[in-house]
């Protein structure tokens, strides 16, 4: 496969990456890969713009799932004290301060296995309406959901739904046993039946192989249209979880993953998420050059819970201004995202993860 620079100047939106072509791309000499990713980035995005999101843990801890990286799983003693569902007023207050700090998207995270049709979900829908009324994009990450629940979130004005595939189908079952990869893909399919944009990505540093990382990108690229935002998390090691002692992810692995994700998912927002605090300013700048155009920031030094640290609004404002990057306004693309332009076509979503194997 010719991977010459002009290939990347004419980057197209593809759903048929083979593992072999992904390996060849990923293993391109690093600075050449960064150059090519930067070229693709400029074709699809304003390279001087950074989308900034703020995560709010609206219901913390005591999650029944056993995700082996997660501080909120009730299976591990991580020191996170469970908290009930937050009041809407408090969520709107935090969102207002985020908006004043230049944040364009607020992500409401609940440590749930799945959405249930009960008063708590009704309260979350009220939070979505309240934060949307502030003129901000709202994302929810609430676990698995069905079509009817996705529709209710759409009617409430939800802009994005996060549901990460985390890794390859094969590796996934070694890190989580209380649900399947197909469960994750099914939820993505339910969201794809609405106008809510998709946010789906994963984590590196779980003990996966490079092939697992590439199979995750292969899965995401087979979703039509591609997820509008793709979070790439670096494992944030949480004491008490099975992954607490994992080795660090080498910084060049992070840059490679961002650059490869950019080329494979040209129109998606590639978000440098958990673990960004472990990167120095220079490494972050290289990731932004390679196409990471979205970050989480926070008014406290925590991302979602006290177990996962986050850079602060002030720190990020300093870094972005030093790099000549400005903050993206909310709804820059209107209610939908360019990646949804293809929405006219039938949208498919993988129900069978084995469909991507190989
Ligand atoms: N309960 C919801 C779910 O599982 O979909 C929301 C989970 S969490 C707030 C959203 C994502 O953050 C997870 O799917 C995972 O990819 C990522 N994440 C959670 N803990 C992490 C950690 N310790 N390090 C890196 N990423 C993490
Ligand atoms: Fe629960 Fe989500 Fe954490 Fe898994 S990642 S333990 S589902 S909160």
PDB file of C-alpha atoms and ligand atoms in Angstrom, residues 55 57 63 65 67-72 108-114 140-144 161-166 172 176 179 184 201-204 206 231-238 241 273-275 296 303-304 307-308, ligand 1:
ATOM      1  CA  UNK A  55     -16.436  15.966  32.794  1.00  0.00           C
ATOM      2  CA  UNK A  57     -19.402  12.863  37.746  1.00  0.00           C
ATOM      3  CA  UNK A  63     -20.678   0.566  39.954  1.00  0.00           C
ATOM      4  CA  UNK A  65     -19.281  -3.673  36.638  1.00  0.00           C
ATOM      5  CA  UNK A  67     -13.810  -2.839  34.478  1.00  0.00           C
ATOM      6  CA  UNK A  68     -10.280  -3.576  35.717  1.00  0.00           C
ATOM      7  CA  UNK A  69      -9.043   0.010  35.258  1.00  0.00           C
ATOM      8  CA  UNK A  70     -11.895   1.823  36.920  1.00  0.00           C
ATOM      9  CA  UNK A  71     -11.857   3.665  40.242  1.00  0.00           C
ATOM     10  CA  UNK A  72     -15.657   3.489  40.395  1.00  0.00           C
ATOM     11  CA  UNK A 108     -22.199  14.009  32.415  1.00  0.00           C
ATOM     12  CA  UNK A 109     -20.751  10.701  33.627  1.00  0.00           C
ATOM     13  CA  UNK A 110     -22.639   8.197  35.754  1.00  0.00           C
ATOM     14  CA  UNK A 111     -21.097   5.072  37.258  1.00  0.00           C
ATOM     15  CA  UNK A 112     -23.973   2.946  35.963  1.00  0.00           C
ATOM     16  CA  UNK A 113     -23.941  -0.353  34.090  1.00  0.00           C
ATOM     17  CA  UNK A 114     -26.865   0.838  32.051  1.00  0.00           C
ATOM     18  CA  UNK A 140     -23.634  11.797  28.543  1.00  0.00           C
ATOM     19  CA  UNK A 141     -21.787   8.610  29.437  1.00  0.00           C
ATOM     20  CA  UNK A 142     -24.272   6.530  31.394  1.00  0.00           C
ATOM     21  CA  UNK A 143     -23.427   2.957  30.346  1.00  0.00           C
ATOM     22  CA  UNK A 144     -25.545   0.804  28.073  1.00  0.00           C
ATOM     23  CA  UNK A 161     -23.226  10.044  23.805  1.00  0.00           C
ATOM     24  CA  UNK A 162     -19.958   8.509  25.032  1.00  0.00           C
ATOM     25  CA  UNK A 163     -19.576   4.752  25.097  1.00  0.00           C
ATOM     26  CA  UNK A 164     -15.960   3.593  24.673  1.00  0.00           C
ATOM     27  CA  UNK A 165     -15.037   0.277  23.046  1.00  0.00           C
ATOM     28  CA  UNK A 166     -11.774   0.566  25.052  1.00  0.00           C
ATOM     29  CA  UNK A 172     -11.796  -6.560  25.958  1.00  0.00           C
ATOM     30  CA  UNK A 176     -14.100  -6.699  31.750  1.00  0.00           C
ATOM     31  CA  UNK A 179     -20.473  -7.268  29.849  1.00  0.00           C
ATOM     32  CA  UNK A 184     -20.886  -1.953  23.757  1.00  0.00           C
ATOM     33  CA  UNK A 201     -12.634   5.487  21.805  1.00  0.00           C
ATOM     34  CA  UNK A 202     -10.574   3.650  24.364  1.00  0.00           C
ATOM     35  CA  UNK A 203      -7.561   3.274  26.566  1.00  0.00           C
ATOM     36  CA  UNK A 204      -3.891   2.452  25.975  1.00  0.00           C
ATOM     37  CA  UNK A 206      -4.050  -1.765  29.796  1.00  0.00           C
ATOM     38  CA  UNK A 231     -11.280   9.778  23.144  1.00  0.00           C
ATOM     39  CA  UNK A 232      -7.811   8.239  23.434  1.00  0.00           C
ATOM     40  CA  UNK A 233      -7.199   7.657  27.160  1.00  0.00           C
ATOM     41  CA  UNK A 234      -3.812   6.805  28.630  1.00  0.00           C
ATOM     42  CA  UNK A 235      -4.438   4.426  31.556  1.00  0.00           C
ATOM     43  CA  UNK A 236      -4.661   6.406  34.751  1.00  0.00           C
ATOM     44  CA  UNK A 237      -3.409   3.843  37.280  1.00  0.00           C
ATOM     45  CA  UNK A 238      -5.767   3.644  40.257  1.00  0.00           C
ATOM     46  CA  UNK A 241      -7.579  -1.856  40.756  1.00  0.00           C
ATOM     47  CA  UNK A 273      -8.221  12.435  27.584  1.00  0.00           C
ATOM     48  CA  UNK A 274      -7.266  10.611  30.810  1.00  0.00           C
ATOM     49  CA  UNK A 275      -3.565  10.494  31.489  1.00  0.00           C
ATOM     50  CA  UNK A 296     -10.769  17.470  28.993  1.00  0.00           C
ATOM     51  CA  UNK A 303     -11.114  14.542  35.861  1.00  0.00           C
ATOM     52  CA  UNK A 304     -14.110  12.541  36.991  1.00  0.00           C
ATOM     53  CA  UNK A 307      -8.597   8.965  41.496  1.00  0.00           C
ATOM     54  CA  UNK A 308      -8.009  10.396  38.009  1.00  0.00           C
TER      55      UNK A 308
HETATM   56  N1  LIG B   1     -19.965   3.906  33.199  1.00  0.00           N
HETATM   57  C1  LIG B   1     -19.834   4.484  31.866  1.00  0.00           C
HETATM   58  C2  LIG B   1     -19.282   3.452  30.891  1.00  0.00           C
HETATM   59  O1  LIG B   1     -18.616   2.522  31.324  1.00  0.00           O
HETATM   60  O2  LIG B   1     -19.509   3.617  29.700  1.00  0.00           O
HETATM   61  C3  LIG B   1     -18.896   5.667  31.905  1.00  0.00           C
HETATM   62  C4  LIG B   1     -17.497   5.227  32.205  1.00  0.00           C
HETATM   63  S1  LIG B   1     -16.168   6.272  32.356  1.00  0.00           S
HETATM   64  C5  LIG B   1     -16.658   7.691  33.032  1.00  0.00           C
HETATM   65  C6  LIG B   1     -15.912   6.641  30.663  1.00  0.00           C
HETATM   66  C7  LIG B   1     -14.634   6.035  30.154  1.00  0.00           C
HETATM   67  O3  LIG B   1     -13.487   6.531  30.832  1.00  0.00           O
HETATM   68  C8  LIG B   1     -14.498   4.523  30.287  1.00  0.00           C
HETATM   69  O4  LIG B   1     -15.287   3.856  29.280  1.00  0.00           O
HETATM   70  C9  LIG B   1     -12.986   4.327  30.053  1.00  0.00           C
HETATM   71  O5  LIG B   1     -12.713   4.207  28.657  1.00  0.00           O
HETATM   72  C10 LIG B   1     -12.384   5.636  30.598  1.00  0.00           C
HETATM   73  N2  LIG B   1     -11.716   5.401  31.880  1.00  0.00           N
HETATM   74  C11 LIG B   1     -12.320   5.075  33.041  1.00  0.00           C
HETATM   75  N3  LIG B   1     -11.377   4.896  34.000  1.00  0.00           N
HETATM   76  C12 LIG B   1     -10.160   5.127  33.412  1.00  0.00           C
HETATM   77  C13 LIG B   1      -8.799   5.095  33.872  1.00  0.00           C
HETATM   78  N4  LIG B   1      -8.494   4.768  35.128  1.00  0.00           N
HETATM   79  N5  LIG B   1      -7.812   5.394  32.997  1.00  0.00           N
HETATM   80  C14 LIG B   1      -8.104   5.720  31.709  1.00  0.00           C
HETATM   81  N6  LIG B   1      -9.371   5.753  31.211  1.00  0.00           N
HETATM   82  C15 LIG B   1     -10.383   5.460  32.063  1.00  0.00           C
END
